[in-house]
Amino acid sequence: MTGKGHFKKDELFLVQRDGYTEEAYFNYTFSPIFKSDGSVCGIFVMAQETTQSFLNTRRLKILGEFGRRITEVESLENACSIITKVLGDDNADVPYAIIYFVDHNTPESLIARLITTTFDHDSKNGWLFHDYLPETPEIIDLTKDVDKNYNTFIELKREAATYSFLKCDSWPIHLLLKDGDHIKVLLNDGSQAVLLLTKISICEDQDLSAILICDQLRRKRNGLNHWLN
């Protein structure tokens, strides 16, 4: 023992909460406790959790980068590319993202187009998606998914609640367009992804749906998953 105090700021600890392994951050200090003769007889530890503050700062940094690059936006596709570029450069909160556009031109023609993603692209093999993801083609004819059954739900029990995830071989984009809101998917490696829908009115008689697919995080980060459950 040196007899000197020790202080750490925003140190990462992996803690178990509600059945998850969660990232938690703490400020803490170790201070020696001295006996009357000057020798150390113990250590006093004081800690303060800073998880929410740390994550807010990290996420505000990403939002700030979006704001800084807003002047580069020239089109919807370009805006999506900027989003995935920013997320890809700082992926602590969103490990991966995939964006599809669906044009609602006619009921008979419903095509989902892959616009951009955080995954790398190889000129020979195309997008280098992880093997545990469902099929992720660049073009999806959603009219072929009209009669597809998405009724395989897996329940994951946690200490405080039970959550339901869809198990499927392809991204349930047609189901998302039909039901709206969001859909949580259980992937082949046991991790989870979420599909989020945003509808955009391009002109008077044309609407566009933007679908964001992203990792729901292998290690739960305070505040990000609760709103999806």
PDB file of C-alpha atoms in Angstrom:
ATOM      1  CA  MET A   1       0.000   0.000   0.000  1.00  0.00           C
ATOM      2  CA  THR A   2       1.239   3.471  -0.870  1.00  0.00           C
ATOM      3  CA  GLY A   3      -0.933   5.305   1.641  1.00  0.00           C
ATOM      4  CA  LYS A   4      -2.203   7.571  -1.113  1.00  0.00           C
ATOM      5  CA  GLY A   5      -5.779   7.986  -2.329  1.00  0.00           C
ATOM      6  CA  HIS A   6      -6.905   6.859  -5.758  1.00  0.00           C
ATOM      7  CA  PHE A   7      -9.635   8.435  -7.925  1.00  0.00           C
ATOM      8  CA  LYS A   8     -11.237   7.201 -11.158  1.00  0.00           C
ATOM      9  CA  LYS A   9     -13.747   9.058 -13.336  1.00  0.00           C
ATOM     10  CA  ASP A  10     -16.445   7.438 -15.510  1.00  0.00           C
ATOM     11  CA  GLU A  11     -14.977   3.954 -15.204  1.00  0.00           C
ATOM     12  CA  LEU A  12     -16.837   1.173 -17.013  1.00  0.00           C
ATOM     13  CA  PHE A  13     -18.272  -1.759 -15.044  1.00  0.00           C
ATOM     14  CA  LEU A  14     -20.446  -4.559 -16.428  1.00  0.00           C
ATOM     15  CA  VAL A  15     -23.288  -5.151 -13.982  1.00  0.00           C
ATOM     16  CA  GLN A  16     -26.281  -7.495 -13.947  1.00  0.00           C
ATOM     17  CA  ARG A  17     -29.622  -5.667 -13.860  1.00  0.00           C
ATOM     18  CA  ASP A  18     -33.006  -7.170 -14.688  1.00  0.00           C
ATOM     19  CA  GLY A  19     -31.337 -10.176 -16.278  1.00  0.00           C
ATOM     20  CA  TYR A  20     -29.142  -8.104 -18.590  1.00  0.00           C
ATOM     21  CA  THR A  21     -25.448  -7.400 -18.605  1.00  0.00           C
ATOM     22  CA  GLU A  22     -25.459  -3.625 -18.606  1.00  0.00           C
ATOM     23  CA  GLU A  23     -22.779  -1.014 -19.124  1.00  0.00           C
ATOM     24  CA  ALA A  24     -22.565   1.150 -16.020  1.00  0.00           C
ATOM     25  CA  TYR A  25     -20.180   4.005 -15.325  1.00  0.00           C
ATOM     26  CA  PHE A  26     -18.944   5.250 -11.949  1.00  0.00           C
ATOM     27  CA  ASN A  27     -16.766   7.868 -10.352  1.00  0.00           C
ATOM     28  CA  TYR A  28     -15.069   6.274  -7.370  1.00  0.00           C
ATOM     29  CA  THR A  29     -12.285   6.862  -4.918  1.00  0.00           C
ATOM     30  CA  PHE A  30     -10.129   4.662  -2.689  1.00  0.00           C
ATOM     31  CA  SER A  31      -8.883   6.445   0.428  1.00  0.00           C
ATOM     32  CA  PRO A  32      -6.604   4.882   3.062  1.00  0.00           C
ATOM     33  CA  ILE A  33      -7.773   4.680   6.664  1.00  0.00           C
ATOM     34  CA  PHE A  34      -4.910   5.333   9.075  1.00  0.00           C
ATOM     35  CA  LYS A  35      -4.367   4.118  12.609  1.00  0.00           C
ATOM     36  CA  SER A  36      -3.029   6.423  15.280  1.00  0.00           C
ATOM     37  CA  ASP A  37       0.513   5.222  14.555  1.00  0.00           C
ATOM     38  CA  GLY A  38       0.229   6.259  10.899  1.00  0.00           C
ATOM     39  CA  SER A  39      -0.106   2.770   9.430  1.00  0.00           C
ATOM     40  CA  VAL A  40      -2.921   1.870   7.054  1.00  0.00           C
ATOM     41  CA  CYS A  41      -5.606  -0.298   8.619  1.00  0.00           C
ATOM     42  CA  GLY A  42      -8.265  -0.172   5.918  1.00  0.00           C
ATOM     43  CA  ILE A  43      -9.591   1.430   2.763  1.00  0.00           C
ATOM     44  CA  PHE A  44     -12.596   3.707   2.472  1.00  0.00           C
ATOM     45  CA  VAL A  45     -14.381   3.413  -0.896  1.00  0.00           C
ATOM     46  CA  MET A  46     -16.903   5.965  -2.106  1.00  0.00           C
ATOM     47  CA  ALA A  47     -18.629   5.724  -5.484  1.00  0.00           C
ATOM     48  CA  GLN A  48     -21.172   7.654  -7.499  1.00  0.00           C
ATOM     49  CA  GLU A  49     -22.880   6.231 -10.583  1.00  0.00           C
ATOM     50  CA  THR A  50     -22.519   8.481 -13.640  1.00  0.00           C
ATOM     51  CA  THR A  51     -24.048   6.185 -16.262  1.00  0.00           C
ATOM     52  CA  GLN A  52     -26.848   8.465 -17.423  1.00  0.00           C
ATOM     53  CA  SER A  53     -24.630  11.546 -17.527  1.00  0.00           C
ATOM     54  CA  PHE A  54     -21.876   9.688 -19.389  1.00  0.00           C
ATOM     55  CA  LEU A  55     -24.263   8.238 -21.975  1.00  0.00           C
ATOM     56  CA  ASN A  56     -26.053  11.562 -22.457  1.00  0.00           C
ATOM     57  CA  THR A  57     -22.719  13.231 -23.202  1.00  0.00           C
ATOM     58  CA  ARG A  58     -21.762  10.492 -25.640  1.00  0.00           C
ATOM     59  CA  ARG A  59     -25.084  10.633 -27.472  1.00  0.00           C
ATOM     60  CA  LEU A  60     -25.146  14.436 -27.567  1.00  0.00           C
ATOM     61  CA  LYS A  61     -21.776  14.233 -29.285  1.00  0.00           C
ATOM     62  CA  ILE A  62     -23.375  12.133 -32.048  1.00  0.00           C
ATOM     63  CA  LEU A  63     -26.316  14.540 -32.346  1.00  0.00           C
ATOM     64  CA  GLY A  64     -23.838  17.398 -32.548  1.00  0.00           C
ATOM     65  CA  GLU A  65     -22.066  15.656 -35.410  1.00  0.00           C
ATOM     66  CA  PHE A  66     -25.398  15.257 -37.225  1.00  0.00           C
ATOM     67  CA  GLY A  67     -25.991  18.978 -36.768  1.00  0.00           C
ATOM     68  CA  ARG A  68     -22.515  19.858 -37.985  1.00  0.00           C
ATOM     69  CA  ARG A  69     -23.013  17.905 -41.205  1.00  0.00           C
ATOM     70  CA  ILE A  70     -26.558  19.096 -41.959  1.00  0.00           C
ATOM     71  CA  THR A  71     -25.213  21.501 -44.593  1.00  0.00           C
ATOM     72  CA  GLU A  72     -23.923  18.516 -46.589  1.00  0.00           C
ATOM     73  CA  VAL A  73     -27.420  17.117 -47.139  1.00  0.00           C
ATOM     74  CA  GLU A  74     -28.475  17.252 -50.794  1.00  0.00           C
ATOM     75  CA  SER A  75     -31.145  14.529 -50.895  1.00  0.00           C
ATOM     76  CA  LEU A  76     -32.902  11.962 -48.705  1.00  0.00           C
ATOM     77  CA  GLU A  77     -30.470   9.267 -49.821  1.00  0.00           C
ATOM     78  CA  ASN A  78     -27.520  11.517 -49.073  1.00  0.00           C
ATOM     79  CA  ALA A  79     -28.933  12.329 -45.618  1.00  0.00           C
ATOM     80  CA  CYS A  80     -29.208   8.607 -44.839  1.00  0.00           C
ATOM     81  CA  SER A  81     -25.613   8.047 -45.956  1.00  0.00           C
ATOM     82  CA  ILE A  82     -24.464  10.791 -43.597  1.00  0.00           C
ATOM     83  CA  ILE A  83     -26.438   9.178 -40.756  1.00  0.00           C
ATOM     84  CA  THR A  84     -24.828   5.769 -41.258  1.00  0.00           C
ATOM     85  CA  LYS A  85     -21.384   7.352 -41.695  1.00  0.00           C
ATOM     86  CA  VAL A  86     -21.691   9.160 -38.350  1.00  0.00           C
ATOM     87  CA  LEU A  87     -23.028   6.039 -36.616  1.00  0.00           C
ATOM     88  CA  GLY A  88     -20.326   3.896 -38.196  1.00  0.00           C
ATOM     89  CA  ASP A  89     -17.588   6.217 -36.937  1.00  0.00           C
ATOM     90  CA  ASP A  90     -18.955   6.168 -33.367  1.00  0.00           C
ATOM     91  CA  ASN A  91     -20.827   2.901 -32.904  1.00  0.00           C
ATOM     92  CA  ALA A  92     -20.810   2.494 -29.128  1.00  0.00           C
ATOM     93  CA  ASP A  93     -24.590   2.983 -28.917  1.00  0.00           C
ATOM     94  CA  VAL A  94     -25.657   1.720 -32.364  1.00  0.00           C
ATOM     95  CA  PRO A  95     -23.280  -1.088 -33.448  1.00  0.00           C
ATOM     96  CA  TYR A  96     -24.871  -1.293 -36.904  1.00  0.00           C
ATOM     97  CA  ALA A  97     -27.648   0.330 -38.916  1.00  0.00           C
ATOM     98  CA  ILE A  98     -29.443  -0.530 -42.169  1.00  0.00           C
ATOM     99  CA  ILE A  99     -31.826   1.832 -43.976  1.00  0.00           C
ATOM    100  CA  TYR A 100     -34.460   0.819 -46.541  1.00  0.00           C
ATOM    101  CA  PHE A 101     -36.793   3.078 -48.538  1.00  0.00           C
ATOM    102  CA  VAL A 102     -40.213   1.901 -49.708  1.00  0.00           C
ATOM    103  CA  ASP A 103     -41.984   3.921 -52.415  1.00  0.00           C
ATOM    104  CA  HIS A 104     -45.781   3.773 -52.228  1.00  0.00           C
ATOM    105  CA  ASN A 105     -46.438   4.399 -55.918  1.00  0.00           C
ATOM    106  CA  THR A 106     -49.122   1.768 -56.523  1.00  0.00           C
ATOM    107  CA  PRO A 107     -50.523  -1.081 -54.399  1.00  0.00           C
ATOM    108  CA  GLU A 108     -49.311  -3.530 -57.042  1.00  0.00           C
ATOM    109  CA  SER A 109     -45.734  -2.258 -56.860  1.00  0.00           C
ATOM    110  CA  LEU A 110     -44.207  -2.258 -53.401  1.00  0.00           C
ATOM    111  CA  ILE A 111     -40.427  -2.332 -53.542  1.00  0.00           C
ATOM    112  CA  ALA A 112     -38.001  -1.884 -50.648  1.00  0.00           C
ATOM    113  CA  ARG A 113     -34.610  -0.506 -51.667  1.00  0.00           C
ATOM    114  CA  LEU A 114     -31.507  -0.740 -49.519  1.00  0.00           C
ATOM    115  CA  ILE A 115     -30.247   2.842 -49.333  1.00  0.00           C
ATOM    116  CA  THR A 116     -27.251   2.635 -47.030  1.00  0.00           C
ATOM    117  CA  THR A 117     -25.753   0.797 -44.082  1.00  0.00           C
ATOM    118  CA  THR A 118     -22.867   0.971 -41.644  1.00  0.00           C
ATOM    119  CA  PHE A 119     -21.500  -2.334 -42.962  1.00  0.00           C
ATOM    120  CA  ASP A 120     -18.503  -2.342 -45.286  1.00  0.00           C
ATOM    121  CA  HIS A 121     -18.947  -2.853 -49.025  1.00  0.00           C
ATOM    122  CA  ASP A 122     -16.727  -5.039 -51.170  1.00  0.00           C
ATOM    123  CA  SER A 123     -16.686  -4.601 -54.961  1.00  0.00           C
ATOM    124  CA  LYS A 124     -16.655  -8.380 -55.410  1.00  0.00           C
ATOM    125  CA  ASN A 125     -18.957  -9.620 -52.637  1.00  0.00           C
ATOM    126  CA  GLY A 126     -21.193  -6.591 -52.097  1.00  0.00           C
ATOM    127  CA  TRP A 127     -22.289  -5.625 -48.594  1.00  0.00           C
ATOM    128  CA  LEU A 128     -20.450  -7.580 -45.904  1.00  0.00           C
ATOM    129  CA  PHE A 129     -23.337  -8.327 -43.553  1.00  0.00           C
ATOM    130  CA  HIS A 130     -22.889 -10.527 -40.498  1.00  0.00           C
ATOM    131  CA  ASP A 131     -23.919 -14.159 -40.949  1.00  0.00           C
ATOM    132  CA  TYR A 132     -26.408 -14.020 -38.068  1.00  0.00           C
ATOM    133  CA  LEU A 133     -28.560 -11.371 -39.785  1.00  0.00           C
ATOM    134  CA  PRO A 134     -31.633 -12.320 -41.834  1.00  0.00           C
ATOM    135  CA  GLU A 135     -31.448 -12.003 -45.612  1.00  0.00           C
ATOM    136  CA  THR A 136     -30.629  -8.393 -46.484  1.00  0.00           C
ATOM    137  CA  PRO A 137     -30.954  -7.991 -50.276  1.00  0.00           C
ATOM    138  CA  GLU A 138     -30.597  -4.636 -52.000  1.00  0.00           C
ATOM    139  CA  ILE A 139     -34.065  -4.963 -53.568  1.00  0.00           C
ATOM    140  CA  ILE A 140     -37.066  -6.621 -51.886  1.00  0.00           C
ATOM    141  CA  ASP A 141     -40.369  -7.186 -53.685  1.00  0.00           C
ATOM    142  CA  LEU A 142     -42.737  -6.801 -50.747  1.00  0.00           C
ATOM    143  CA  THR A 143     -45.760  -7.981 -52.737  1.00  0.00           C
ATOM    144  CA  LYS A 144     -44.327 -11.489 -52.358  1.00  0.00           C
ATOM    145  CA  ASP A 145     -44.425 -11.101 -48.566  1.00  0.00           C
ATOM    146  CA  VAL A 146     -48.136 -10.283 -48.337  1.00  0.00           C
ATOM    147  CA  ASP A 147     -49.121 -13.819 -47.374  1.00  0.00           C
ATOM    148  CA  LYS A 148     -45.988 -14.630 -45.391  1.00  0.00           C
ATOM    149  CA  ASN A 149     -46.705 -15.737 -41.837  1.00  0.00           C
ATOM    150  CA  TYR A 150     -44.819 -13.894 -39.138  1.00  0.00           C
ATOM    151  CA  ASN A 151     -46.186 -15.742 -36.155  1.00  0.00           C
ATOM    152  CA  THR A 152     -43.088 -17.238 -34.563  1.00  0.00           C
ATOM    153  CA  PHE A 153     -42.496 -15.208 -31.432  1.00  0.00           C
ATOM    154  CA  ILE A 154     -39.885 -16.066 -28.826  1.00  0.00           C
ATOM    155  CA  GLU A 155     -40.336 -14.911 -25.239  1.00  0.00           C
ATOM    156  CA  LEU A 156     -37.275 -13.881 -23.252  1.00  0.00           C
ATOM    157  CA  LYS A 157     -37.862 -13.762 -19.515  1.00  0.00           C
ATOM    158  CA  ARG A 158     -36.056 -11.227 -17.370  1.00  0.00           C
ATOM    159  CA  GLU A 159     -36.278 -10.623 -13.649  1.00  0.00           C
ATOM    160  CA  ALA A 160     -38.851  -7.836 -13.937  1.00  0.00           C
ATOM    161  CA  ALA A 161     -40.666  -8.653 -17.191  1.00  0.00           C
ATOM    162  CA  THR A 162     -41.020 -10.942 -20.208  1.00  0.00           C
ATOM    163  CA  TYR A 163     -40.231  -9.591 -23.679  1.00  0.00           C
ATOM    164  CA  SER A 164     -41.433 -10.966 -27.016  1.00  0.00           C
ATOM    165  CA  PHE A 165     -39.259 -11.098 -30.145  1.00  0.00           C
ATOM    166  CA  LEU A 166     -40.111 -12.179 -33.681  1.00  0.00           C
ATOM    167  CA  LYS A 167     -38.049 -15.020 -35.143  1.00  0.00           C
ATOM    168  CA  CYS A 168     -37.818 -14.885 -38.958  1.00  0.00           C
ATOM    169  CA  ASP A 169     -35.557 -15.615 -41.940  1.00  0.00           C
ATOM    170  CA  SER A 170     -36.040 -12.229 -43.621  1.00  0.00           C
ATOM    171  CA  TRP A 171     -36.607  -8.720 -42.308  1.00  0.00           C
ATOM    172  CA  PRO A 172     -40.368  -8.301 -41.632  1.00  0.00           C
ATOM    173  CA  ILE A 173     -40.623  -5.018 -43.539  1.00  0.00           C
ATOM    174  CA  HIS A 174     -44.084  -5.724 -44.969  1.00  0.00           C
ATOM    175  CA  LEU A 175     -45.384  -6.530 -41.475  1.00  0.00           C
ATOM    176  CA  LEU A 176     -43.879  -3.282 -40.189  1.00  0.00           C
ATOM    177  CA  LEU A 177     -45.608  -1.275 -42.932  1.00  0.00           C
ATOM    178  CA  LYS A 178     -48.883  -2.976 -42.059  1.00  0.00           C
ATOM    179  CA  ASP A 179     -48.716  -2.653 -38.272  1.00  0.00           C
ATOM    180  CA  GLY A 180     -46.561   0.470 -37.920  1.00  0.00           C
ATOM    181  CA  ASP A 181     -44.690   1.335 -34.709  1.00  0.00           C
ATOM    182  CA  HIS A 182     -41.674  -0.975 -34.351  1.00  0.00           C
ATOM    183  CA  ILE A 183     -40.800  -4.682 -34.466  1.00  0.00           C
ATOM    184  CA  LYS A 184     -38.176  -6.469 -32.377  1.00  0.00           C
ATOM    185  CA  VAL A 185     -36.432  -9.445 -33.980  1.00  0.00           C
ATOM    186  CA  LEU A 186     -34.437 -12.259 -32.384  1.00  0.00           C
ATOM    187  CA  LEU A 187     -31.372 -13.041 -34.521  1.00  0.00           C
ATOM    188  CA  ASN A 188     -29.650 -16.364 -35.093  1.00  0.00           C
ATOM    189  CA  ASP A 189     -26.877 -15.671 -32.586  1.00  0.00           C
ATOM    190  CA  GLY A 190     -29.318 -14.754 -29.815  1.00  0.00           C
ATOM    191  CA  SER A 191     -28.867 -10.998 -30.158  1.00  0.00           C
ATOM    192  CA  GLN A 192     -31.762  -8.685 -31.023  1.00  0.00           C
ATOM    193  CA  ALA A 193     -32.503  -6.061 -33.662  1.00  0.00           C
ATOM    194  CA  VAL A 194     -35.294  -3.517 -33.952  1.00  0.00           C
ATOM    195  CA  LEU A 195     -37.063  -2.173 -37.054  1.00  0.00           C
ATOM    196  CA  LEU A 196     -38.313   1.421 -36.839  1.00  0.00           C
ATOM    197  CA  LEU A 197     -40.671   3.058 -39.343  1.00  0.00           C
ATOM    198  CA  THR A 198     -40.878   6.694 -40.462  1.00  0.00           C
ATOM    199  CA  LYS A 199     -43.323   7.852 -43.138  1.00  0.00           C
ATOM    200  CA  ILE A 200     -42.384  10.828 -45.307  1.00  0.00           C
ATOM    201  CA  SER A 201     -44.704  12.788 -47.593  1.00  0.00           C
ATOM    202  CA  ILE A 202     -42.715  13.650 -50.716  1.00  0.00           C
ATOM    203  CA  CYS A 203     -45.476  15.368 -52.636  1.00  0.00           C
ATOM    204  CA  GLU A 204     -49.272  15.524 -52.691  1.00  0.00           C
ATOM    205  CA  ASP A 205     -49.827  12.026 -54.034  1.00  0.00           C
ATOM    206  CA  GLN A 206     -46.615  10.227 -53.096  1.00  0.00           C
ATOM    207  CA  ASP A 207     -45.480   8.857 -49.751  1.00  0.00           C
ATOM    208  CA  LEU A 208     -42.221   7.233 -48.789  1.00  0.00           C
ATOM    209  CA  SER A 209     -41.502   4.897 -45.893  1.00  0.00           C
ATOM    210  CA  ALA A 210     -38.043   4.855 -44.358  1.00  0.00           C
ATOM    211  CA  ILE A 211     -37.130   1.775 -42.325  1.00  0.00           C
ATOM    212  CA  LEU A 212     -34.215   1.872 -39.920  1.00  0.00           C
ATOM    213  CA  ILE A 213     -32.900  -1.500 -38.765  1.00  0.00           C
ATOM    214  CA  CYS A 214     -30.420  -1.416 -35.922  1.00  0.00           C
ATOM    215  CA  ASP A 215     -28.854  -3.544 -33.236  1.00  0.00           C
ATOM    216  CA  GLN A 216     -30.761  -3.542 -29.947  1.00  0.00           C
ATOM    217  CA  LEU A 217     -27.453  -3.883 -28.127  1.00  0.00           C
ATOM    218  CA  ARG A 218     -25.818  -6.986 -26.760  1.00  0.00           C
ATOM    219  CA  ARG A 219     -24.996  -5.148 -23.568  1.00  0.00           C
ATOM    220  CA  LYS A 220     -27.925  -3.084 -22.381  1.00  0.00           C
ATOM    221  CA  ARG A 221     -27.096   0.599 -22.031  1.00  0.00           C
ATOM    222  CA  ASN A 222     -29.144   2.562 -19.538  1.00  0.00           C
ATOM    223  CA  GLY A 223     -32.105   4.322 -21.103  1.00  0.00           C
ATOM    224  CA  LEU A 224     -31.772   3.136 -24.700  1.00  0.00           C
ATOM    225  CA  ASN A 225     -33.638  -0.166 -24.578  1.00  0.00           C
ATOM    226  CA  HIS A 226     -36.390   0.649 -22.079  1.00  0.00           C
ATOM    227  CA  TRP A 227     -38.430   2.727 -24.535  1.00  0.00           C
ATOM    228  CA  LEU A 228     -38.529  -0.203 -26.975  1.00  0.00           C
ATOM    229  CA  ASN A 229     -39.795  -2.725 -24.430  1.00  0.00           C
TER     230      ASN A 229
END
